[in-house]
Amino acid sequence: MITVKNIRKAFKDLVVLDGIDLEVKRGEVVAIIGPSGSGKSTLLRCLNLLERPDQGLIEIGEAKLNAEKFTRKEAHRLRQQTAMVFQNYNLFKNKTALQNITEALIVAQHKSRDEAKRIGMDILKQVGLEHKADSYPITMSGGQQQRIGIARALAVNPHAILLDEPTSALDPELVTGVLQVIKSIAEKQTTMIIVTHEMAFAKEVADKVIFMADGHIVEQGTPEELFDHPKNERTKRFIKQVGEPAELI
Ligand SMILES: Nc1ncnc2c1ncn2[C@@H]1O[C@H](COP(=O)(O)OP(=O)(O)OP(=O)(O)O)[C@@H](O)[C@H]1O
Ligand SMILES: [Mg+2]
Protein backbone atom coordinates (compact mmCIF):
# COMPACT_ATOMS: atom_id res chain seq x y z
CA MET A 1 0.00 0.00 0.00
CA ILE A 2 2.66 2.53 1.05
CA THR A 3 6.34 1.93 0.51
CA VAL A 4 8.85 4.66 1.14
CA LYS A 5 12.54 4.15 0.52
CA ASN A 6 15.40 6.32 1.63
CA ILE A 7 13.59 9.66 1.81
CA ARG A 8 15.98 12.52 2.39
CA LYS A 9 15.11 16.14 2.95
CA ALA A 10 17.21 19.09 4.02
CA PHE A 11 16.33 22.73 4.51
CA LYS A 12 19.61 24.36 3.49
CA ASP A 13 22.18 22.83 5.89
CA LEU A 14 19.62 21.30 8.19
CA VAL A 15 19.04 17.63 7.43
CA VAL A 16 15.47 16.94 8.54
CA LEU A 17 14.87 13.50 7.04
CA ASP A 18 17.97 11.36 6.91
CA GLY A 19 17.03 8.26 4.97
CA ILE A 20 13.56 7.19 6.02
CA ASP A 21 12.18 3.78 5.04
CA LEU A 22 8.55 3.09 5.75
CA GLU A 23 6.03 0.40 4.98
CA VAL A 24 2.33 0.60 5.64
CA LYS A 25 0.01 -2.22 4.71
CA ARG A 26 -3.53 -1.80 3.48
CA GLY A 27 -5.87 -1.06 6.37
CA GLU A 28 -3.01 -0.50 8.78
CA VAL A 29 -2.90 2.40 11.23
CA VAL A 30 0.59 3.71 11.87
CA ALA A 31 1.28 6.24 14.62
CA ILE A 32 4.39 8.40 14.46
CA ILE A 33 5.67 9.81 17.72
CA GLY A 34 8.81 11.73 18.58
CA PRO A 35 10.19 14.98 19.95
CA SER A 36 9.45 18.37 18.43
CA GLY A 37 11.57 19.03 15.37
CA SER A 38 12.30 15.37 14.68
CA GLY A 39 10.83 15.58 11.17
CA LYS A 40 7.37 14.02 11.68
CA SER A 41 5.41 16.71 9.85
CA THR A 42 8.02 16.96 7.12
CA LEU A 43 7.78 13.23 6.52
CA LEU A 44 3.98 13.39 6.15
CA ARG A 45 4.28 16.45 3.91
CA CYS A 46 6.80 14.67 1.70
CA LEU A 47 4.36 11.83 1.13
CA ASN A 48 1.94 14.14 -0.70
CA LEU A 49 4.62 16.52 -2.01
CA LEU A 50 3.53 19.47 0.09
CA GLU A 51 7.27 19.35 0.70
CA ARG A 52 9.57 18.15 -2.05
CA PRO A 53 11.96 15.43 -0.85
CA ASP A 54 15.52 15.70 -2.12
CA GLN A 55 15.77 11.98 -2.65
CA GLY A 56 13.84 8.77 -2.25
CA LEU A 57 11.17 6.55 -3.70
CA ILE A 58 7.53 6.86 -2.76
CA GLU A 59 4.94 4.31 -3.71
CA ILE A 60 1.34 4.81 -2.59
CA GLY A 61 -1.60 2.90 -3.99
CA GLU A 62 -1.38 3.23 -7.74
CA ALA A 63 1.33 5.89 -7.79
CA LYS A 64 5.08 5.58 -7.84
CA LEU A 65 7.52 8.43 -7.78
CA ASN A 66 11.25 8.98 -7.69
CA ALA A 67 11.80 12.22 -5.78
CA GLU A 68 14.87 13.16 -7.78
CA LYS A 69 13.08 13.16 -11.10
CA PHE A 70 9.37 13.10 -11.74
CA THR A 71 6.77 14.53 -14.07
CA ARG A 72 3.83 16.75 -13.13
CA LYS A 73 1.56 13.89 -14.03
CA GLU A 74 3.34 11.57 -11.59
CA ALA A 75 3.16 14.24 -8.88
CA HIS A 76 -0.56 14.74 -9.48
CA ARG A 77 -1.16 11.01 -9.36
CA LEU A 78 0.76 10.65 -6.09
CA ARG A 79 -1.18 13.53 -4.48
CA GLN A 80 -4.46 11.88 -5.43
CA GLN A 81 -3.63 8.80 -3.36
CA THR A 82 -3.78 10.53 0.02
CA ALA A 83 -5.76 13.15 1.90
CA MET A 84 -4.36 15.20 4.73
CA VAL A 85 -5.86 16.28 8.04
CA PHE A 86 -4.08 19.30 9.50
CA GLN A 87 -3.54 20.43 13.07
CA ASN A 88 -5.36 23.70 12.39
CA TYR A 89 -8.14 22.17 10.27
CA ASN A 90 -7.39 24.36 7.20
CA LEU A 91 -11.07 24.54 6.26
CA PHE A 92 -12.30 26.97 3.61
CA LYS A 93 -13.74 29.76 5.77
CA ASN A 94 -16.14 31.01 3.12
CA LYS A 95 -17.68 27.60 2.56
CA THR A 96 -20.18 25.68 4.66
CA ALA A 97 -19.31 22.35 6.27
CA LEU A 98 -20.97 20.49 3.41
CA GLN A 99 -19.30 22.65 0.75
CA ASN A 100 -15.92 22.04 2.38
CA ILE A 101 -16.49 18.34 1.87
CA THR A 102 -18.01 18.43 -1.61
CA GLU A 103 -15.51 20.89 -3.14
CA ALA A 104 -12.90 18.28 -4.07
CA LEU A 105 -15.56 15.84 -5.21
CA ILE A 106 -16.93 18.37 -7.70
CA VAL A 107 -13.72 20.13 -8.77
CA ALA A 108 -11.17 17.30 -8.69
CA GLN A 109 -13.30 14.20 -9.12
CA HIS A 110 -15.88 15.78 -11.47
CA LYS A 111 -18.86 14.35 -9.64
CA SER A 112 -22.26 15.99 -10.12
CA ARG A 113 -23.45 18.36 -7.39
CA ASP A 114 -26.19 15.92 -6.38
CA GLU A 115 -23.80 12.98 -6.15
CA ALA A 116 -21.27 15.08 -4.21
CA LYS A 117 -23.99 16.22 -1.84
CA ARG A 118 -25.19 12.67 -1.26
CA ILE A 119 -21.63 11.51 -0.43
CA GLY A 120 -21.05 14.62 1.70
CA MET A 121 -24.18 14.13 3.79
CA ASP A 122 -23.40 10.46 4.26
CA ILE A 123 -19.93 11.30 5.57
CA LEU A 124 -21.23 14.13 7.76
CA LYS A 125 -23.43 11.51 9.38
CA GLN A 126 -20.38 9.31 10.01
CA VAL A 127 -18.67 12.11 11.92
CA GLY A 128 -21.87 13.02 13.74
CA LEU A 129 -22.33 16.45 12.17
CA GLU A 130 -25.24 16.06 9.79
CA HIS A 131 -26.97 18.98 11.53
CA LYS A 132 -24.02 21.27 10.76
CA ALA A 133 -24.12 20.80 6.98
CA ASP A 134 -24.99 24.44 6.32
CA SER A 135 -22.85 25.97 9.07
CA TYR A 136 -19.71 27.96 8.40
CA PRO A 137 -16.45 26.96 10.13
CA ILE A 138 -16.35 30.09 12.29
CA THR A 139 -19.63 29.07 13.96
CA MET A 140 -18.31 25.64 14.92
CA SER A 141 -16.16 24.47 17.82
CA GLY A 142 -12.59 23.35 17.16
CA GLY A 143 -13.63 19.74 17.62
CA GLN A 144 -16.46 20.12 15.12
CA GLN A 145 -14.16 21.85 12.64
CA GLN A 146 -11.66 19.05 12.92
CA ARG A 147 -14.36 16.46 12.37
CA ILE A 148 -15.23 18.35 9.17
CA GLY A 149 -11.53 18.23 8.27
CA ILE A 150 -11.60 14.48 8.73
CA ALA A 151 -14.86 14.17 6.77
CA ARG A 152 -13.31 16.15 3.93
CA ALA A 153 -10.36 13.75 3.83
CA LEU A 154 -12.62 10.70 3.89
CA ALA A 155 -14.89 12.01 1.15
CA VAL A 156 -12.36 11.67 -1.65
CA ASN A 157 -11.94 8.01 -0.74
CA PRO A 158 -8.13 8.14 -0.69
CA HIS A 159 -5.81 5.16 -0.41
CA ALA A 160 -4.55 6.59 2.85
CA ILE A 161 -5.30 9.44 5.22
CA LEU A 162 -2.41 11.40 6.69
CA LEU A 163 -3.15 13.15 9.98
CA ASP A 164 -0.70 15.61 11.49
CA GLU A 165 -1.44 16.09 15.18
CA PRO A 166 -5.18 16.32 14.54
CA THR A 167 -6.06 17.02 18.17
CA SER A 168 -3.20 19.17 19.42
CA ALA A 169 -4.94 22.50 18.73
CA LEU A 170 -8.08 21.45 20.59
CA ASP A 171 -9.22 22.26 24.09
CA PRO A 172 -8.84 19.15 26.22
CA GLU A 173 -12.58 18.52 26.48
CA LEU A 174 -12.89 18.35 22.69
CA VAL A 175 -10.08 15.87 22.11
CA THR A 176 -11.99 12.68 22.94
CA GLY A 177 -14.77 13.31 20.40
CA VAL A 178 -12.28 13.73 17.59
CA LEU A 179 -10.23 10.71 18.67
CA GLN A 180 -13.40 8.65 18.71
CA VAL A 181 -14.15 9.64 15.13
CA ILE A 182 -10.62 8.68 14.08
CA LYS A 183 -10.94 5.40 15.93
CA SER A 184 -14.21 4.58 14.20
CA ILE A 185 -12.56 5.25 10.84
CA ALA A 186 -9.60 3.07 11.80
CA GLU A 187 -12.00 0.25 12.60
CA LYS A 188 -13.27 0.41 9.02
CA GLN A 189 -9.83 -0.63 7.78
CA THR A 190 -8.85 2.81 6.55
CA THR A 191 -5.12 3.08 5.99
CA MET A 192 -3.83 5.91 8.15
CA ILE A 193 -0.60 7.52 9.22
CA ILE A 194 -1.11 9.70 12.24
CA VAL A 195 1.42 11.93 13.93
CA THR A 196 0.26 12.26 17.50
CA HIS A 197 1.18 13.16 21.04
CA GLU A 198 -1.77 11.15 22.34
CA MET A 199 0.09 8.11 23.59
CA ALA A 200 -2.95 6.32 24.97
CA PHE A 201 -4.68 6.75 21.65
CA ALA A 202 -1.65 5.51 19.71
CA LYS A 203 -1.46 2.50 21.98
CA GLU A 204 -5.09 1.63 21.53
CA VAL A 205 -5.63 2.35 17.84
CA ALA A 206 -2.30 1.90 16.05
CA ASP A 207 -1.13 -1.39 14.59
CA LYS A 208 2.39 -0.04 14.45
CA VAL A 209 4.12 2.78 16.29
CA ILE A 210 7.17 4.56 14.92
CA PHE A 211 9.49 6.61 17.11
CA MET A 212 11.35 9.30 15.20
CA ALA A 213 14.22 11.47 16.37
CA ASP A 214 16.59 13.74 14.42
CA GLY A 215 15.27 12.71 11.05
CA HIS A 216 15.65 8.99 11.72
CA ILE A 217 13.29 6.19 12.57
CA VAL A 218 14.87 5.13 15.84
CA GLU A 219 12.54 2.26 16.63
CA GLN A 220 9.28 0.78 15.44
CA GLY A 221 7.03 -2.02 16.51
CA THR A 222 3.62 -2.92 17.87
CA PRO A 223 2.29 -0.56 20.56
CA GLU A 224 3.17 -3.20 23.18
CA GLU A 225 6.73 -3.52 21.91
CA LEU A 226 7.29 0.21 21.72
CA PHE A 227 5.52 1.40 24.84
CA ASP A 228 5.96 -1.56 27.18
CA HIS A 229 9.30 -2.94 26.01
CA PRO A 230 11.22 -0.20 24.19
CA LYS A 231 14.71 -1.34 23.24
CA ASN A 232 16.41 1.91 22.34
CA GLU A 233 17.59 4.28 25.08
CA ARG A 234 16.14 7.32 23.29
CA THR A 235 12.76 5.66 22.96
CA LYS A 236 12.82 4.80 26.65
CA ARG A 237 13.69 8.36 27.59
CA PHE A 238 11.02 9.84 25.34
CA ILE A 239 8.28 7.61 26.65
CA LYS A 240 9.29 8.36 30.21
CA GLN A 241 9.22 12.08 29.44
CA VAL A 242 5.82 12.22 27.76
CA GLY A 243 4.35 9.80 30.25
CA GLU A 244 3.40 6.24 29.54
CA PRO A 245 0.03 5.70 27.91
CA ALA A 246 -2.37 5.83 30.78
CA GLU A 247 -6.03 5.11 30.48
CA LEU A 248 -7.65 4.21 27.21
CA ILE A 249 -10.08 6.58 25.58
N1 LIG B 1 9.89 25.12 5.48
C1 LIG B 1 10.90 24.97 6.33
N2 LIG B 1 12.03 25.71 6.20
C2 LIG B 1 13.07 25.53 7.04
N3 LIG B 1 13.09 24.64 8.06
C3 LIG B 1 12.01 23.89 8.23
C4 LIG B 1 10.85 24.01 7.40
N4 LIG B 1 9.92 23.11 7.81
C5 LIG B 1 10.47 22.48 8.87
N5 LIG B 1 11.70 22.93 9.12
C6 LIG B 1 12.60 22.44 10.18
O1 LIG B 1 12.70 21.04 10.06
C7 LIG B 1 12.77 20.41 11.32
C8 LIG B 1 11.65 19.36 11.41
O2 LIG B 1 10.41 20.00 11.39
P1 LIG B 1 9.05 19.22 11.50
O3 LIG B 1 7.98 20.24 11.42
O4 LIG B 1 9.04 18.13 10.49
O5 LIG B 1 9.14 18.60 12.96
P2 LIG B 1 8.05 17.83 13.81
O6 LIG B 1 8.64 16.54 14.23
O7 LIG B 1 6.76 17.79 13.06
O8 LIG B 1 7.91 18.75 15.11
P3 LIG B 1 6.60 19.13 16.00
O9 LIG B 1 6.38 17.96 16.94
O10 LIG B 1 7.02 20.35 16.75
O11 LIG B 1 5.46 19.38 15.06
C9 LIG B 1 12.64 21.51 12.34
O12 LIG B 1 13.94 21.83 12.79
C10 LIG B 1 12.04 22.66 11.57
O13 LIG B 1 12.46 23.89 12.09
MG1 LIG C 1 4.91 18.64 13.36
CSV table of C-alpha atoms and ligand atoms in Angstrom, one decimal:
chain,number,residue,atom,x,y,z
A,1,MET,CA,0.0,0.0,0.0
A,2,ILE,CA,2.7,2.5,1.0
A,3,THR,CA,6.3,1.9,0.5
A,4,VAL,CA,8.8,4.7,1.1
A,5,LYS,CA,12.5,4.1,0.5
A,6,ASN,CA,15.4,6.3,1.6
A,7,ILE,CA,13.6,9.7,1.8
A,8,ARG,CA,16.0,12.5,2.4
A,9,LYS,CA,15.1,16.1,2.9
A,10,ALA,CA,17.2,19.1,4.0
A,11,PHE,CA,16.3,22.7,4.5
A,12,LYS,CA,19.6,24.4,3.5
A,13,ASP,CA,22.2,22.8,5.9
A,14,LEU,CA,19.6,21.3,8.2
A,15,VAL,CA,19.0,17.6,7.4
A,16,VAL,CA,15.5,16.9,8.5
A,17,LEU,CA,14.9,13.5,7.0
A,18,ASP,CA,18.0,11.4,6.9
A,19,GLY,CA,17.0,8.3,5.0
A,20,ILE,CA,13.6,7.2,6.0
A,21,ASP,CA,12.2,3.8,5.0
A,22,LEU,CA,8.6,3.1,5.8
A,23,GLU,CA,6.0,0.4,5.0
A,24,VAL,CA,2.3,0.6,5.6
A,25,LYS,CA,0.0,-2.2,4.7
A,26,ARG,CA,-3.5,-1.8,3.5
A,27,GLY,CA,-5.9,-1.1,6.4
A,28,GLU,CA,-3.0,-0.5,8.8
A,29,VAL,CA,-2.9,2.4,11.2
A,30,VAL,CA,0.6,3.7,11.9
A,31,ALA,CA,1.3,6.2,14.6
A,32,ILE,CA,4.4,8.4,14.5
A,33,ILE,CA,5.7,9.8,17.7
A,34,GLY,CA,8.8,11.7,18.6
A,35,PRO,CA,10.2,15.0,19.9
A,36,SER,CA,9.4,18.4,18.4
A,37,GLY,CA,11.6,19.0,15.4
A,38,SER,CA,12.3,15.4,14.7
A,39,GLY,CA,10.8,15.6,11.2
A,40,LYS,CA,7.4,14.0,11.7
A,41,SER,CA,5.4,16.7,9.8
A,42,THR,CA,8.0,17.0,7.1
A,43,LEU,CA,7.8,13.2,6.5
A,44,LEU,CA,4.0,13.4,6.1
A,45,ARG,CA,4.3,16.5,3.9
A,46,CYS,CA,6.8,14.7,1.7
A,47,LEU,CA,4.4,11.8,1.1
A,48,ASN,CA,1.9,14.1,-0.7
A,49,LEU,CA,4.6,16.5,-2.0
A,50,LEU,CA,3.5,19.5,0.1
A,51,GLU,CA,7.3,19.3,0.7
A,52,ARG,CA,9.6,18.2,-2.0
A,53,PRO,CA,12.0,15.4,-0.8
A,54,ASP,CA,15.5,15.7,-2.1
A,55,GLN,CA,15.8,12.0,-2.7
A,56,GLY,CA,13.8,8.8,-2.2
A,57,LEU,CA,11.2,6.5,-3.7
A,58,ILE,CA,7.5,6.9,-2.8
A,59,GLU,CA,4.9,4.3,-3.7
A,60,ILE,CA,1.3,4.8,-2.6
A,61,GLY,CA,-1.6,2.9,-4.0
A,62,GLU,CA,-1.4,3.2,-7.7
A,63,ALA,CA,1.3,5.9,-7.8
A,64,LYS,CA,5.1,5.6,-7.8
A,65,LEU,CA,7.5,8.4,-7.8
A,66,ASN,CA,11.3,9.0,-7.7
A,67,ALA,CA,11.8,12.2,-5.8
A,68,GLU,CA,14.9,13.2,-7.8
A,69,LYS,CA,13.1,13.2,-11.1
A,70,PHE,CA,9.4,13.1,-11.7
A,71,THR,CA,6.8,14.5,-14.1
A,72,ARG,CA,3.8,16.7,-13.1
A,73,LYS,CA,1.6,13.9,-14.0
A,74,GLU,CA,3.3,11.6,-11.6
A,75,ALA,CA,3.2,14.2,-8.9
A,76,HIS,CA,-0.6,14.7,-9.5
A,77,ARG,CA,-1.2,11.0,-9.4
A,78,LEU,CA,0.8,10.7,-6.1
A,79,ARG,CA,-1.2,13.5,-4.5
A,80,GLN,CA,-4.5,11.9,-5.4
A,81,GLN,CA,-3.6,8.8,-3.4
A,82,THR,CA,-3.8,10.5,0.0
A,83,ALA,CA,-5.8,13.2,1.9
A,84,MET,CA,-4.4,15.2,4.7
A,85,VAL,CA,-5.9,16.3,8.0
A,86,PHE,CA,-4.1,19.3,9.5
A,87,GLN,CA,-3.5,20.4,13.1
A,88,ASN,CA,-5.4,23.7,12.4
A,89,TYR,CA,-8.1,22.2,10.3
A,90,ASN,CA,-7.4,24.4,7.2
A,91,LEU,CA,-11.1,24.5,6.3
A,92,PHE,CA,-12.3,27.0,3.6
A,93,LYS,CA,-13.7,29.8,5.8
A,94,ASN,CA,-16.1,31.0,3.1
A,95,LYS,CA,-17.7,27.6,2.6
A,96,THR,CA,-20.2,25.7,4.7
A,97,ALA,CA,-19.3,22.4,6.3
A,98,LEU,CA,-21.0,20.5,3.4
A,99,GLN,CA,-19.3,22.7,0.7
A,100,ASN,CA,-15.9,22.0,2.4
A,101,ILE,CA,-16.5,18.3,1.9
A,102,THR,CA,-18.0,18.4,-1.6
A,103,GLU,CA,-15.5,20.9,-3.1
A,104,ALA,CA,-12.9,18.3,-4.1
A,105,LEU,CA,-15.6,15.8,-5.2
A,106,ILE,CA,-16.9,18.4,-7.7
A,107,VAL,CA,-13.7,20.1,-8.8
A,108,ALA,CA,-11.2,17.3,-8.7
A,109,GLN,CA,-13.3,14.2,-9.1
A,110,HIS,CA,-15.9,15.8,-11.5
A,111,LYS,CA,-18.9,14.4,-9.6
A,112,SER,CA,-22.3,16.0,-10.1
A,113,ARG,CA,-23.5,18.4,-7.4
A,114,ASP,CA,-26.2,15.9,-6.4
A,115,GLU,CA,-23.8,13.0,-6.2
A,116,ALA,CA,-21.3,15.1,-4.2
A,117,LYS,CA,-24.0,16.2,-1.8
A,118,ARG,CA,-25.2,12.7,-1.3
A,119,ILE,CA,-21.6,11.5,-0.4
A,120,GLY,CA,-21.0,14.6,1.7
A,121,MET,CA,-24.2,14.1,3.8
A,122,ASP,CA,-23.4,10.5,4.3
A,123,ILE,CA,-19.9,11.3,5.6
A,124,LEU,CA,-21.2,14.1,7.8
A,125,LYS,CA,-23.4,11.5,9.4
A,126,GLN,CA,-20.4,9.3,10.0
A,127,VAL,CA,-18.7,12.1,11.9
A,128,GLY,CA,-21.9,13.0,13.7
A,129,LEU,CA,-22.3,16.5,12.2
A,130,GLU,CA,-25.2,16.1,9.8
A,131,HIS,CA,-27.0,19.0,11.5
A,132,LYS,CA,-24.0,21.3,10.8
A,133,ALA,CA,-24.1,20.8,7.0
A,134,ASP,CA,-25.0,24.4,6.3
A,135,SER,CA,-22.9,26.0,9.1
A,136,TYR,CA,-19.7,28.0,8.4
A,137,PRO,CA,-16.5,27.0,10.1
A,138,ILE,CA,-16.4,30.1,12.3
A,139,THR,CA,-19.6,29.1,14.0
A,140,MET,CA,-18.3,25.6,14.9
A,141,SER,CA,-16.2,24.5,17.8
A,142,GLY,CA,-12.6,23.3,17.2
A,143,GLY,CA,-13.6,19.7,17.6
A,144,GLN,CA,-16.5,20.1,15.1
A,145,GLN,CA,-14.2,21.9,12.6
A,146,GLN,CA,-11.7,19.1,12.9
A,147,ARG,CA,-14.4,16.5,12.4
A,148,ILE,CA,-15.2,18.3,9.2
A,149,GLY,CA,-11.5,18.2,8.3
A,150,ILE,CA,-11.6,14.5,8.7
A,151,ALA,CA,-14.9,14.2,6.8
A,152,ARG,CA,-13.3,16.1,3.9
A,153,ALA,CA,-10.4,13.8,3.8
A,154,LEU,CA,-12.6,10.7,3.9
A,155,ALA,CA,-14.9,12.0,1.1
A,156,VAL,CA,-12.4,11.7,-1.7
A,157,ASN,CA,-11.9,8.0,-0.7
A,158,PRO,CA,-8.1,8.1,-0.7
A,159,HIS,CA,-5.8,5.2,-0.4
A,160,ALA,CA,-4.6,6.6,2.9
A,161,ILE,CA,-5.3,9.4,5.2
A,162,LEU,CA,-2.4,11.4,6.7
A,163,LEU,CA,-3.1,13.1,10.0
A,164,ASP,CA,-0.7,15.6,11.5
A,165,GLU,CA,-1.4,16.1,15.2
A,166,PRO,CA,-5.2,16.3,14.5
A,167,THR,CA,-6.1,17.0,18.2
A,168,SER,CA,-3.2,19.2,19.4
A,169,ALA,CA,-4.9,22.5,18.7
A,170,LEU,CA,-8.1,21.4,20.6
A,171,ASP,CA,-9.2,22.3,24.1
A,172,PRO,CA,-8.8,19.1,26.2
A,173,GLU,CA,-12.6,18.5,26.5
A,174,LEU,CA,-12.9,18.4,22.7
A,175,VAL,CA,-10.1,15.9,22.1
A,176,THR,CA,-12.0,12.7,22.9
A,177,GLY,CA,-14.8,13.3,20.4
A,178,VAL,CA,-12.3,13.7,17.6
A,179,LEU,CA,-10.2,10.7,18.7
A,180,GLN,CA,-13.4,8.6,18.7
A,181,VAL,CA,-14.2,9.6,15.1
A,182,ILE,CA,-10.6,8.7,14.1
A,183,LYS,CA,-10.9,5.4,15.9
A,184,SER,CA,-14.2,4.6,14.2
A,185,ILE,CA,-12.6,5.3,10.8
A,186,ALA,CA,-9.6,3.1,11.8
A,187,GLU,CA,-12.0,0.3,12.6
A,188,LYS,CA,-13.3,0.4,9.0
A,189,GLN,CA,-9.8,-0.6,7.8
A,190,THR,CA,-8.9,2.8,6.5
A,191,THR,CA,-5.1,3.1,6.0
A,192,MET,CA,-3.8,5.9,8.1
A,193,ILE,CA,-0.6,7.5,9.2
A,194,ILE,CA,-1.1,9.7,12.2
A,195,VAL,CA,1.4,11.9,13.9
A,196,THR,CA,0.3,12.3,17.5
A,197,HIS,CA,1.2,13.2,21.0
A,198,GLU,CA,-1.8,11.2,22.3
A,199,MET,CA,0.1,8.1,23.6
A,200,ALA,CA,-3.0,6.3,25.0
A,201,PHE,CA,-4.7,6.8,21.7
A,202,ALA,CA,-1.6,5.5,19.7
A,203,LYS,CA,-1.5,2.5,22.0
A,204,GLU,CA,-5.1,1.6,21.5
A,205,VAL,CA,-5.6,2.4,17.8
A,206,ALA,CA,-2.3,1.9,16.1
A,207,ASP,CA,-1.1,-1.4,14.6
A,208,LYS,CA,2.4,0.0,14.4
A,209,VAL,CA,4.1,2.8,16.3
A,210,ILE,CA,7.2,4.6,14.9
A,211,PHE,CA,9.5,6.6,17.1
A,212,MET,CA,11.4,9.3,15.2
A,213,ALA,CA,14.2,11.5,16.4
A,214,ASP,CA,16.6,13.7,14.4
A,215,GLY,CA,15.3,12.7,11.0
A,216,HIS,CA,15.7,9.0,11.7
A,217,ILE,CA,13.3,6.2,12.6
A,218,VAL,CA,14.9,5.1,15.8
A,219,GLU,CA,12.5,2.3,16.6
A,220,GLN,CA,9.3,0.8,15.4
A,221,GLY,CA,7.0,-2.0,16.5
A,222,THR,CA,3.6,-2.9,17.9
A,223,PRO,CA,2.3,-0.6,20.6
A,224,GLU,CA,3.2,-3.2,23.2
A,225,GLU,CA,6.7,-3.5,21.9
A,226,LEU,CA,7.3,0.2,21.7
A,227,PHE,CA,5.5,1.4,24.8
A,228,ASP,CA,6.0,-1.6,27.2
A,229,HIS,CA,9.3,-2.9,26.0
A,230,PRO,CA,11.2,-0.2,24.2
A,231,LYS,CA,14.7,-1.3,23.2
A,232,ASN,CA,16.4,1.9,22.3
A,233,GLU,CA,17.6,4.3,25.1
A,234,ARG,CA,16.1,7.3,23.3
A,235,THR,CA,12.8,5.7,23.0
A,236,LYS,CA,12.8,4.8,26.7
A,237,ARG,CA,13.7,8.4,27.6
A,238,PHE,CA,11.0,9.8,25.3
A,239,ILE,CA,8.3,7.6,26.7
A,240,LYS,CA,9.3,8.4,30.2
A,241,GLN,CA,9.2,12.1,29.4
A,242,VAL,CA,5.8,12.2,27.8
A,243,GLY,CA,4.3,9.8,30.2
A,244,GLU,CA,3.4,6.2,29.5
A,245,PRO,CA,0.0,5.7,27.9
A,246,ALA,CA,-2.4,5.8,30.8
A,247,GLU,CA,-6.0,5.1,30.5
A,248,LEU,CA,-7.7,4.2,27.2
A,249,ILE,CA,-10.1,6.6,25.6
B,1,LIG,N1,9.9,25.1,5.5
B,1,LIG,C1,10.9,25.0,6.3
B,1,LIG,N2,12.0,25.7,6.2
B,1,LIG,C2,13.1,25.5,7.0
B,1,LIG,N3,13.1,24.6,8.1
B,1,LIG,C3,12.0,23.9,8.2
B,1,LIG,C4,10.8,24.0,7.4
B,1,LIG,N4,9.9,23.1,7.8
B,1,LIG,C5,10.5,22.5,8.9
B,1,LIG,N5,11.7,22.9,9.1
B,1,LIG,C6,12.6,22.4,10.2
B,1,LIG,O1,12.7,21.0,10.1
B,1,LIG,C7,12.8,20.4,11.3
B,1,LIG,C8,11.7,19.4,11.4
B,1,LIG,O2,10.4,20.0,11.4
B,1,LIG,P1,9.0,19.2,11.5
B,1,LIG,O3,8.0,20.2,11.4
B,1,LIG,O4,9.0,18.1,10.5
B,1,LIG,O5,9.1,18.6,13.0
B,1,LIG,P2,8.0,17.8,13.8
B,1,LIG,O6,8.6,16.5,14.2
B,1,LIG,O7,6.8,17.8,13.1
B,1,LIG,O8,7.9,18.8,15.1
B,1,LIG,P3,6.6,19.1,16.0
B,1,LIG,O9,6.4,18.0,16.9
B,1,LIG,O10,7.0,20.3,16.7
B,1,LIG,O11,5.5,19.4,15.1
B,1,LIG,C9,12.6,21.5,12.3
B,1,LIG,O12,13.9,21.8,12.8
B,1,LIG,C10,12.0,22.7,11.6
B,1,LIG,O13,12.5,23.9,12.1
B,2,MG,MG,4.9,18.6,13.4
